[in-house]
PDB file of N, CA and C in Angstrom:
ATOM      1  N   UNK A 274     132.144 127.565-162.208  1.00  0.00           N
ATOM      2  CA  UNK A 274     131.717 127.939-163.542  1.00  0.00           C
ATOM      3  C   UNK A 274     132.948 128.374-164.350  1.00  0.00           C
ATOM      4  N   UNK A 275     132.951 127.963-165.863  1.00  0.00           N
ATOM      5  CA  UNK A 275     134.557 127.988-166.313  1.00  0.00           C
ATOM      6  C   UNK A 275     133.935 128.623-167.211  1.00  0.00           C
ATOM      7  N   UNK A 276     134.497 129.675-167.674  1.00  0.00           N
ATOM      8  CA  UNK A 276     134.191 130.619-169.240  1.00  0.00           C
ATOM      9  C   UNK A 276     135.414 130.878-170.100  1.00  0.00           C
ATOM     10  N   UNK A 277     135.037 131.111-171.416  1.00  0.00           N
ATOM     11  CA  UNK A 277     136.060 130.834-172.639  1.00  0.00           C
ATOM     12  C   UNK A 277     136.467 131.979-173.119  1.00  0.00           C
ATOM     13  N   UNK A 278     137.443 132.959-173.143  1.00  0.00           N
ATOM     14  CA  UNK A 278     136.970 134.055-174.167  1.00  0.00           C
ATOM     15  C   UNK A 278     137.479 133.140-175.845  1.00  0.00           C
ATOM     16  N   UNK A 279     136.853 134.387-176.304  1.00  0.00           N
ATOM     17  CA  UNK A 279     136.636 134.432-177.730  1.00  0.00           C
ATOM     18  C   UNK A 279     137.830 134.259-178.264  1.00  0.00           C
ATOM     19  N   UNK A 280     138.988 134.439-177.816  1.00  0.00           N
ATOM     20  CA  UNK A 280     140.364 133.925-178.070  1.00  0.00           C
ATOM     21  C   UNK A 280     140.235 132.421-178.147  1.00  0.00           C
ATOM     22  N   UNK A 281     139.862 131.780-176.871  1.00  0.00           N
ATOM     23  CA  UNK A 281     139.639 130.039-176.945  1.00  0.00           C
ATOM     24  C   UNK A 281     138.672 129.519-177.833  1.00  0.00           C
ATOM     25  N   UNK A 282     137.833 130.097-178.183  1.00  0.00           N
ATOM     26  CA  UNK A 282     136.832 129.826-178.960  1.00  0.00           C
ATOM     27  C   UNK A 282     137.301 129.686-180.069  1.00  0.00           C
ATOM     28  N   UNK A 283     138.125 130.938-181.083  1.00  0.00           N
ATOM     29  CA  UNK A 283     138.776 130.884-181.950  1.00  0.00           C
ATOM     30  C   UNK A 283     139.636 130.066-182.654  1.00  0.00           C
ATOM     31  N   UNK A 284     140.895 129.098-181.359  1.00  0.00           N
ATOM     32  CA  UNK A 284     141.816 128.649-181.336  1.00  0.00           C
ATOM     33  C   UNK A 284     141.122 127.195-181.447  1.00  0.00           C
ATOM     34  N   UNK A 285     139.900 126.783-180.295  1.00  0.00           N
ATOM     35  CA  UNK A 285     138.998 125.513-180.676  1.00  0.00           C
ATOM     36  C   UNK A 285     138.865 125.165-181.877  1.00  0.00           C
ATOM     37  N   UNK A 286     138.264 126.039-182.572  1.00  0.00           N
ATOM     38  CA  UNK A 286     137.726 126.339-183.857  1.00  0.00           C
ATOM     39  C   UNK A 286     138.861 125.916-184.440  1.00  0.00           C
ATOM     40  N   UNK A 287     140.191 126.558-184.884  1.00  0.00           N
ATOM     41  CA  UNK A 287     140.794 126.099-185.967  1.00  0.00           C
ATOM     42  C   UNK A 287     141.406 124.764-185.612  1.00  0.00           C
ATOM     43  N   UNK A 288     141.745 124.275-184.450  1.00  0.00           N
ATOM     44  CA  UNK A 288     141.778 122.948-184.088  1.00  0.00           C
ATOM     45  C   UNK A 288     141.370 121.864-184.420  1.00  0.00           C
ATOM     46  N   UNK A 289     139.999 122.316-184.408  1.00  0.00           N
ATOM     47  CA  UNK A 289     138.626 121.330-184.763  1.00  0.00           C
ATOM     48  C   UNK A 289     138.573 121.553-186.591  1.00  0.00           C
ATOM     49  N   UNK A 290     139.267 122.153-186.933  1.00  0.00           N
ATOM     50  CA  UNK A 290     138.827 122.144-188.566  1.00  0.00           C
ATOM     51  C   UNK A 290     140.604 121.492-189.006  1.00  0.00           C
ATOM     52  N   UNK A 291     141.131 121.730-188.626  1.00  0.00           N
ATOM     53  CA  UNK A 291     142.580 121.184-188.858  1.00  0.00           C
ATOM     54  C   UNK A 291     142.743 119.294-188.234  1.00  0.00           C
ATOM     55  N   UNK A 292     141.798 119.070-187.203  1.00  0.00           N
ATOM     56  CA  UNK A 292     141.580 117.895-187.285  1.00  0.00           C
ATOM     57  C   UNK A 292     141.383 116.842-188.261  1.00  0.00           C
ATOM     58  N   UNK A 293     139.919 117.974-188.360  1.00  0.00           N
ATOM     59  CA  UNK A 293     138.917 116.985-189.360  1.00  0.00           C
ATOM     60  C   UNK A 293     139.770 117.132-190.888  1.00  0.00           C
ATOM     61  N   UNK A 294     140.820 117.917-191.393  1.00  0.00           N
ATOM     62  CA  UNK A 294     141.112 117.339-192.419  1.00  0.00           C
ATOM     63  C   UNK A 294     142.702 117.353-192.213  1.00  0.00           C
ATOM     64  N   UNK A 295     142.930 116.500-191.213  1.00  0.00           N
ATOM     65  CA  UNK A 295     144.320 115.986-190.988  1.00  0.00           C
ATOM     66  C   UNK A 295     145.011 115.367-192.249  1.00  0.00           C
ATOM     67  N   UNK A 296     144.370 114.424-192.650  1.00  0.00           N
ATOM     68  CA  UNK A 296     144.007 113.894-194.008  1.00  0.00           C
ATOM     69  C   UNK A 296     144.537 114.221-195.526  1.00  0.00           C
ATOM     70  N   UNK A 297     143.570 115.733-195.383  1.00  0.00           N
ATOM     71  CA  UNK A 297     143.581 116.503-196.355  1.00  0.00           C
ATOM     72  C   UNK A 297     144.141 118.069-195.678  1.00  0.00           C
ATOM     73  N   UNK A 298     145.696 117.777-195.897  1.00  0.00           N
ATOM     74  CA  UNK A 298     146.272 119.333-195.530  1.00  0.00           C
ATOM     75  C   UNK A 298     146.366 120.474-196.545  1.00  0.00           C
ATOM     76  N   UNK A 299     145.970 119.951-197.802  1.00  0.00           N
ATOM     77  CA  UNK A 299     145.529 121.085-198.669  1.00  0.00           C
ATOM     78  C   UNK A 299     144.669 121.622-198.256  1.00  0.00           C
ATOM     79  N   UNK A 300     143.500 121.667-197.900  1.00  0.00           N
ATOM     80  CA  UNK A 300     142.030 121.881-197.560  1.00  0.00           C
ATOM     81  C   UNK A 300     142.236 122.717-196.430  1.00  0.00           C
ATOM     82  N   UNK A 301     142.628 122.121-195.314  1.00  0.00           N
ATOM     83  CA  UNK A 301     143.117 123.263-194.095  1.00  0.00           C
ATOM     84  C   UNK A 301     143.626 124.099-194.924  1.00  0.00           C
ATOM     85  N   UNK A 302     145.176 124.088-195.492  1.00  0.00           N
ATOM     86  CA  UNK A 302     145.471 125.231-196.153  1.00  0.00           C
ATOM     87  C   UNK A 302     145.167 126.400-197.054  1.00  0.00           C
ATOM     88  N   UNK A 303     144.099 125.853-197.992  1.00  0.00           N
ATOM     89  CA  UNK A 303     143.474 126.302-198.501  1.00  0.00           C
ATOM     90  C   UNK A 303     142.781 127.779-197.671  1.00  0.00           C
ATOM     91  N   UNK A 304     141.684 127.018-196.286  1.00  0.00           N
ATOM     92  CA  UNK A 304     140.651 127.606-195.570  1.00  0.00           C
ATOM     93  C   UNK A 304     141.996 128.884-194.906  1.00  0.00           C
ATOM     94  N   UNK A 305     143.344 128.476-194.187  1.00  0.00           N
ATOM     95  CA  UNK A 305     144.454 129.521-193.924  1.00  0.00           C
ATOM     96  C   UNK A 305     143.893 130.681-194.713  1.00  0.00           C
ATOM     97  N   UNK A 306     144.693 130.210-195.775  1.00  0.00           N
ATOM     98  CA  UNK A 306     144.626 131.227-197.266  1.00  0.00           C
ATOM     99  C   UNK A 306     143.236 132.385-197.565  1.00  0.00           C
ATOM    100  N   UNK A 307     142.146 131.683-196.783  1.00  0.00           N
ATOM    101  CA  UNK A 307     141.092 132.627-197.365  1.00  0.00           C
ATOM    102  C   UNK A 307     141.255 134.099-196.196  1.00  0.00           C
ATOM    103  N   UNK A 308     141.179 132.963-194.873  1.00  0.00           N
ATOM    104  CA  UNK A 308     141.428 133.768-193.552  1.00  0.00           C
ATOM    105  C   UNK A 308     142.409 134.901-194.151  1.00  0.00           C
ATOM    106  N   UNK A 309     143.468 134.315-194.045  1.00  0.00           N
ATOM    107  CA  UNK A 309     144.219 135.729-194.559  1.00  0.00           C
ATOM    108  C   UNK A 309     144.064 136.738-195.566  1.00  0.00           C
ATOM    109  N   UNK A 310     143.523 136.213-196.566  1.00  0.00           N
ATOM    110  CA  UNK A 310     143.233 137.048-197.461  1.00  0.00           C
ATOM    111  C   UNK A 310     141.574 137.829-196.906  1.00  0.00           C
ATOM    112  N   UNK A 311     140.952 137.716-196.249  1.00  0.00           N
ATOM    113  CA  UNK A 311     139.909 138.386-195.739  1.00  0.00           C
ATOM    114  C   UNK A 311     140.506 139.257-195.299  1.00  0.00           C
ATOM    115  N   UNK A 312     141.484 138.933-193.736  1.00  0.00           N
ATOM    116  CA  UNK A 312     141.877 139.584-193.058  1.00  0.00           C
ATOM    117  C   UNK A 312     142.767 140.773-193.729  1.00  0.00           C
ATOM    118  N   UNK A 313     143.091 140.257-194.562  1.00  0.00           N
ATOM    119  CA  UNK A 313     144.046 141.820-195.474  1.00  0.00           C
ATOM    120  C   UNK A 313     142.899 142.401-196.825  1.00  0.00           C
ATOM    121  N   UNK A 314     141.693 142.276-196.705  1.00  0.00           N
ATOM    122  CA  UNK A 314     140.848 143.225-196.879  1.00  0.00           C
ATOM    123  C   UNK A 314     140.641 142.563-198.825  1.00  0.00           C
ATOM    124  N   UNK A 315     141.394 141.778-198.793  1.00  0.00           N
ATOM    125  CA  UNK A 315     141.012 141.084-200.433  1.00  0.00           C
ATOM    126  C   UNK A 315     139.628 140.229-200.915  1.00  0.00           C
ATOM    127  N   UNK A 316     139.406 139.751-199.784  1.00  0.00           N
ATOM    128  CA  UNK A 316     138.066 138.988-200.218  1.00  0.00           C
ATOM    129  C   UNK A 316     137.000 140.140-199.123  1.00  0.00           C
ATOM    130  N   UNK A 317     135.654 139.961-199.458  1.00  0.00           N
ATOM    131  CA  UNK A 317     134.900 140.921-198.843  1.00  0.00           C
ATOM    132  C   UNK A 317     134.383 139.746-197.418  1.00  0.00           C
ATOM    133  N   UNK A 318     133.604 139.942-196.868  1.00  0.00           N
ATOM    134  CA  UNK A 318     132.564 138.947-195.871  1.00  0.00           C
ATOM    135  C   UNK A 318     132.061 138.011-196.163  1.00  0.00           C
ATOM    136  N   UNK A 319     131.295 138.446-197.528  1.00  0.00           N
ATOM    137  CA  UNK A 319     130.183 137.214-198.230  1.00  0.00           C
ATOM    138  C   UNK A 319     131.084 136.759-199.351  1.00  0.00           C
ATOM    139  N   UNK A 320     131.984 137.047-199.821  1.00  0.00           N
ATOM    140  CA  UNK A 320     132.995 136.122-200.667  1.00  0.00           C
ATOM    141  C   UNK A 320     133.892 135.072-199.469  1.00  0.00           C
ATOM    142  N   UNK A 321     134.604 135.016-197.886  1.00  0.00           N
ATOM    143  CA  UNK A 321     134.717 134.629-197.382  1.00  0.00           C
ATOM    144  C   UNK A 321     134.031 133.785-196.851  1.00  0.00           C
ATOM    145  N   UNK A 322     132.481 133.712-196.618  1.00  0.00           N
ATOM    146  CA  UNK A 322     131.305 132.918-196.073  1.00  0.00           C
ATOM    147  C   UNK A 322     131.502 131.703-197.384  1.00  0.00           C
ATOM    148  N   UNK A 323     130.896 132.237-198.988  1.00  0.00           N
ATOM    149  CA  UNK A 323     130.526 131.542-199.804  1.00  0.00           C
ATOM    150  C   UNK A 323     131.818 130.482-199.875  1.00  0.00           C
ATOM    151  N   UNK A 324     132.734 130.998-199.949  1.00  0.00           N
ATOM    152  CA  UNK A 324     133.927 130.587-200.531  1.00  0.00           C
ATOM    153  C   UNK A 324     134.273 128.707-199.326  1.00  0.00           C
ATOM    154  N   UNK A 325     133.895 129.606-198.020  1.00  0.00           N
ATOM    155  CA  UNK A 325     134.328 128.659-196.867  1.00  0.00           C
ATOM    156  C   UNK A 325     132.893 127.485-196.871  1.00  0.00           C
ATOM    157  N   UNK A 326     131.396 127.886-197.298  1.00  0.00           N
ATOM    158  CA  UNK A 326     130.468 126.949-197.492  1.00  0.00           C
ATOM    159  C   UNK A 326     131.011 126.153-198.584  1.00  0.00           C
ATOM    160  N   UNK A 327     131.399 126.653-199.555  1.00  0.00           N
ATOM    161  CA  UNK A 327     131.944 125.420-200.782  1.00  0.00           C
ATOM    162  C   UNK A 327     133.397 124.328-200.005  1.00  0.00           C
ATOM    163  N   UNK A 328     134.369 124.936-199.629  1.00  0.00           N
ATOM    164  CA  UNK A 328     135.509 124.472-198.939  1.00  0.00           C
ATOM    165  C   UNK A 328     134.723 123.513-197.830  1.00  0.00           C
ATOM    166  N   UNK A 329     134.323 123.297-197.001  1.00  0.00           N
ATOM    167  CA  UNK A 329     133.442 122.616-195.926  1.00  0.00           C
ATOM    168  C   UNK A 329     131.954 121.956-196.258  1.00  0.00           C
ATOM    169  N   UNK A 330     131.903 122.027-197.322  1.00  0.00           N
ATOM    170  CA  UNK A 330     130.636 121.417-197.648  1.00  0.00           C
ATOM    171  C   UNK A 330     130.464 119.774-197.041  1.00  0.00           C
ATOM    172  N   UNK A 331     131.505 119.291-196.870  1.00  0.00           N
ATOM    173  CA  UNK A 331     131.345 117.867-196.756  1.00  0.00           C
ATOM    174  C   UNK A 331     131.116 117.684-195.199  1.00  0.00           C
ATOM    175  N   UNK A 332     131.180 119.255-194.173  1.00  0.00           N
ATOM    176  CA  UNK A 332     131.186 119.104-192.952  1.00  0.00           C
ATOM    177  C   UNK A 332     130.335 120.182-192.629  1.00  0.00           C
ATOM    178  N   UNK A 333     128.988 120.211-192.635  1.00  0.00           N
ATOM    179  CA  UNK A 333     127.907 121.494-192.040  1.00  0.00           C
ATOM    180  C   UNK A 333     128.012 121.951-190.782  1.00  0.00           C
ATOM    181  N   UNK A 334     128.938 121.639-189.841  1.00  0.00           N
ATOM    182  CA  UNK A 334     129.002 121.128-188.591  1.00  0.00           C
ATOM    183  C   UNK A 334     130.435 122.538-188.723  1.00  0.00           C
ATOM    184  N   UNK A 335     131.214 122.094-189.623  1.00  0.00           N
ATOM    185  CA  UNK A 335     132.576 123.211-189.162  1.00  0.00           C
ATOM    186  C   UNK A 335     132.033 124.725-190.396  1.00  0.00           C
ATOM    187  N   UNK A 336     131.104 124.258-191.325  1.00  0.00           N
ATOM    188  CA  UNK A 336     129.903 125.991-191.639  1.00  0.00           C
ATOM    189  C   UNK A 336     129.679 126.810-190.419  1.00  0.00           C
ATOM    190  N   UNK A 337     128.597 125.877-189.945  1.00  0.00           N
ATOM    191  CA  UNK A 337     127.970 126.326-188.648  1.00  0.00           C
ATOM    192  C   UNK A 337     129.297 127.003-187.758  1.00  0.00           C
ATOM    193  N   UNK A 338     130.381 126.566-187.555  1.00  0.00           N
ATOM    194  CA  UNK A 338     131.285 126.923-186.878  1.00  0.00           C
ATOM    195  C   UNK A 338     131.664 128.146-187.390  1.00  0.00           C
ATOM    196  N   UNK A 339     132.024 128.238-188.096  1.00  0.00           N
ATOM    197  CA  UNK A 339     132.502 129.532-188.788  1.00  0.00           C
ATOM    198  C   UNK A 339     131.994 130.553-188.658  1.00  0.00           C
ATOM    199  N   UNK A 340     130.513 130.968-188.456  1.00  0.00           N
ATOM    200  CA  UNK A 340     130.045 132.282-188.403  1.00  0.00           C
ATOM    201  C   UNK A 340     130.869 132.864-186.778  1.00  0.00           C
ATOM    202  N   UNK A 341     130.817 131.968-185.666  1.00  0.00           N
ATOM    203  CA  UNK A 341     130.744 132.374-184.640  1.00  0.00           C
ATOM    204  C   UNK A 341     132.083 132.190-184.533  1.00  0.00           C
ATOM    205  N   UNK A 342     133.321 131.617-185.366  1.00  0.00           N
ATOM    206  CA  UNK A 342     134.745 132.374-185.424  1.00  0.00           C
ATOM    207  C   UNK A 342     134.960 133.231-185.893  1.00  0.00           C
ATOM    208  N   UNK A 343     134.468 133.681-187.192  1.00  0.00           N
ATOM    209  CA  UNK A 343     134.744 134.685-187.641  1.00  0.00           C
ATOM    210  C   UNK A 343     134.256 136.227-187.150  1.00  0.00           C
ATOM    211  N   UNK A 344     133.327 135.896-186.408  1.00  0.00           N
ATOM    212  CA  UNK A 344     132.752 136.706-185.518  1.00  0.00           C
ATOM    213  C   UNK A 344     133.918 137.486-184.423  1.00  0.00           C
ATOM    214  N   UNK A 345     134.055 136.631-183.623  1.00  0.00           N
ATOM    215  CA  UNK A 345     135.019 136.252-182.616  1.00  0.00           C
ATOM    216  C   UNK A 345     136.203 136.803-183.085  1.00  0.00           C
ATOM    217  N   UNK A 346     136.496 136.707-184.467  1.00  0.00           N
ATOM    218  CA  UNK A 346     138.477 136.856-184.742  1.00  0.00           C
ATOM    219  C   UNK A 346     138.180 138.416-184.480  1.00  0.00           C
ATOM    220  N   UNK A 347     137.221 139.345-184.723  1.00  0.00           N
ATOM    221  CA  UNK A 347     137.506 140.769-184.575  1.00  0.00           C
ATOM    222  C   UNK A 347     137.968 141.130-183.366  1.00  0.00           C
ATOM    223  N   UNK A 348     137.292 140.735-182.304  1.00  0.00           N
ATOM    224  CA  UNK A 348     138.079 140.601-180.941  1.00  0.00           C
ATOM    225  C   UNK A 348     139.357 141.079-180.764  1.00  0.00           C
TER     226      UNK A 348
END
């Protein structure tokens, strides 16, 4: 039986969103930019959620992802 901590989970996560817009490296950068600015206390929770549903809209799949990283980054 193999288990993940929330560190791997995390690191999946931005993997899997830096994939999908290999493409488009503004867009990853962009999503950086919010992270950090959450993390230094500028955007609130639900300005970070809303902000990242508009940014990912074209992928419900890396939304869905997000609650349970951002969860996880407090760790």
């Amino acid at each position: 039986m193999t288990f993940r901590n929330s560190r791997d989970d995390s690191t999946f996560y931005l993997l899997k969103v830096k994939e999908r817009y290999k493409d488009n490296v503004e867009t990853f950068e962009k999503f950086l930019h919010l992270l950090v600015n959450f993390r230094e206390g500028r955007i609130c929770f639900s300005e970070v959620v809303k902000l990242v549903k508009e940014l990912f809209k074209e992928f419900p799949e890396l939304i869905l992802g997000f609650m349970d990283f951002i969860s996880n980054s407090d760790n």
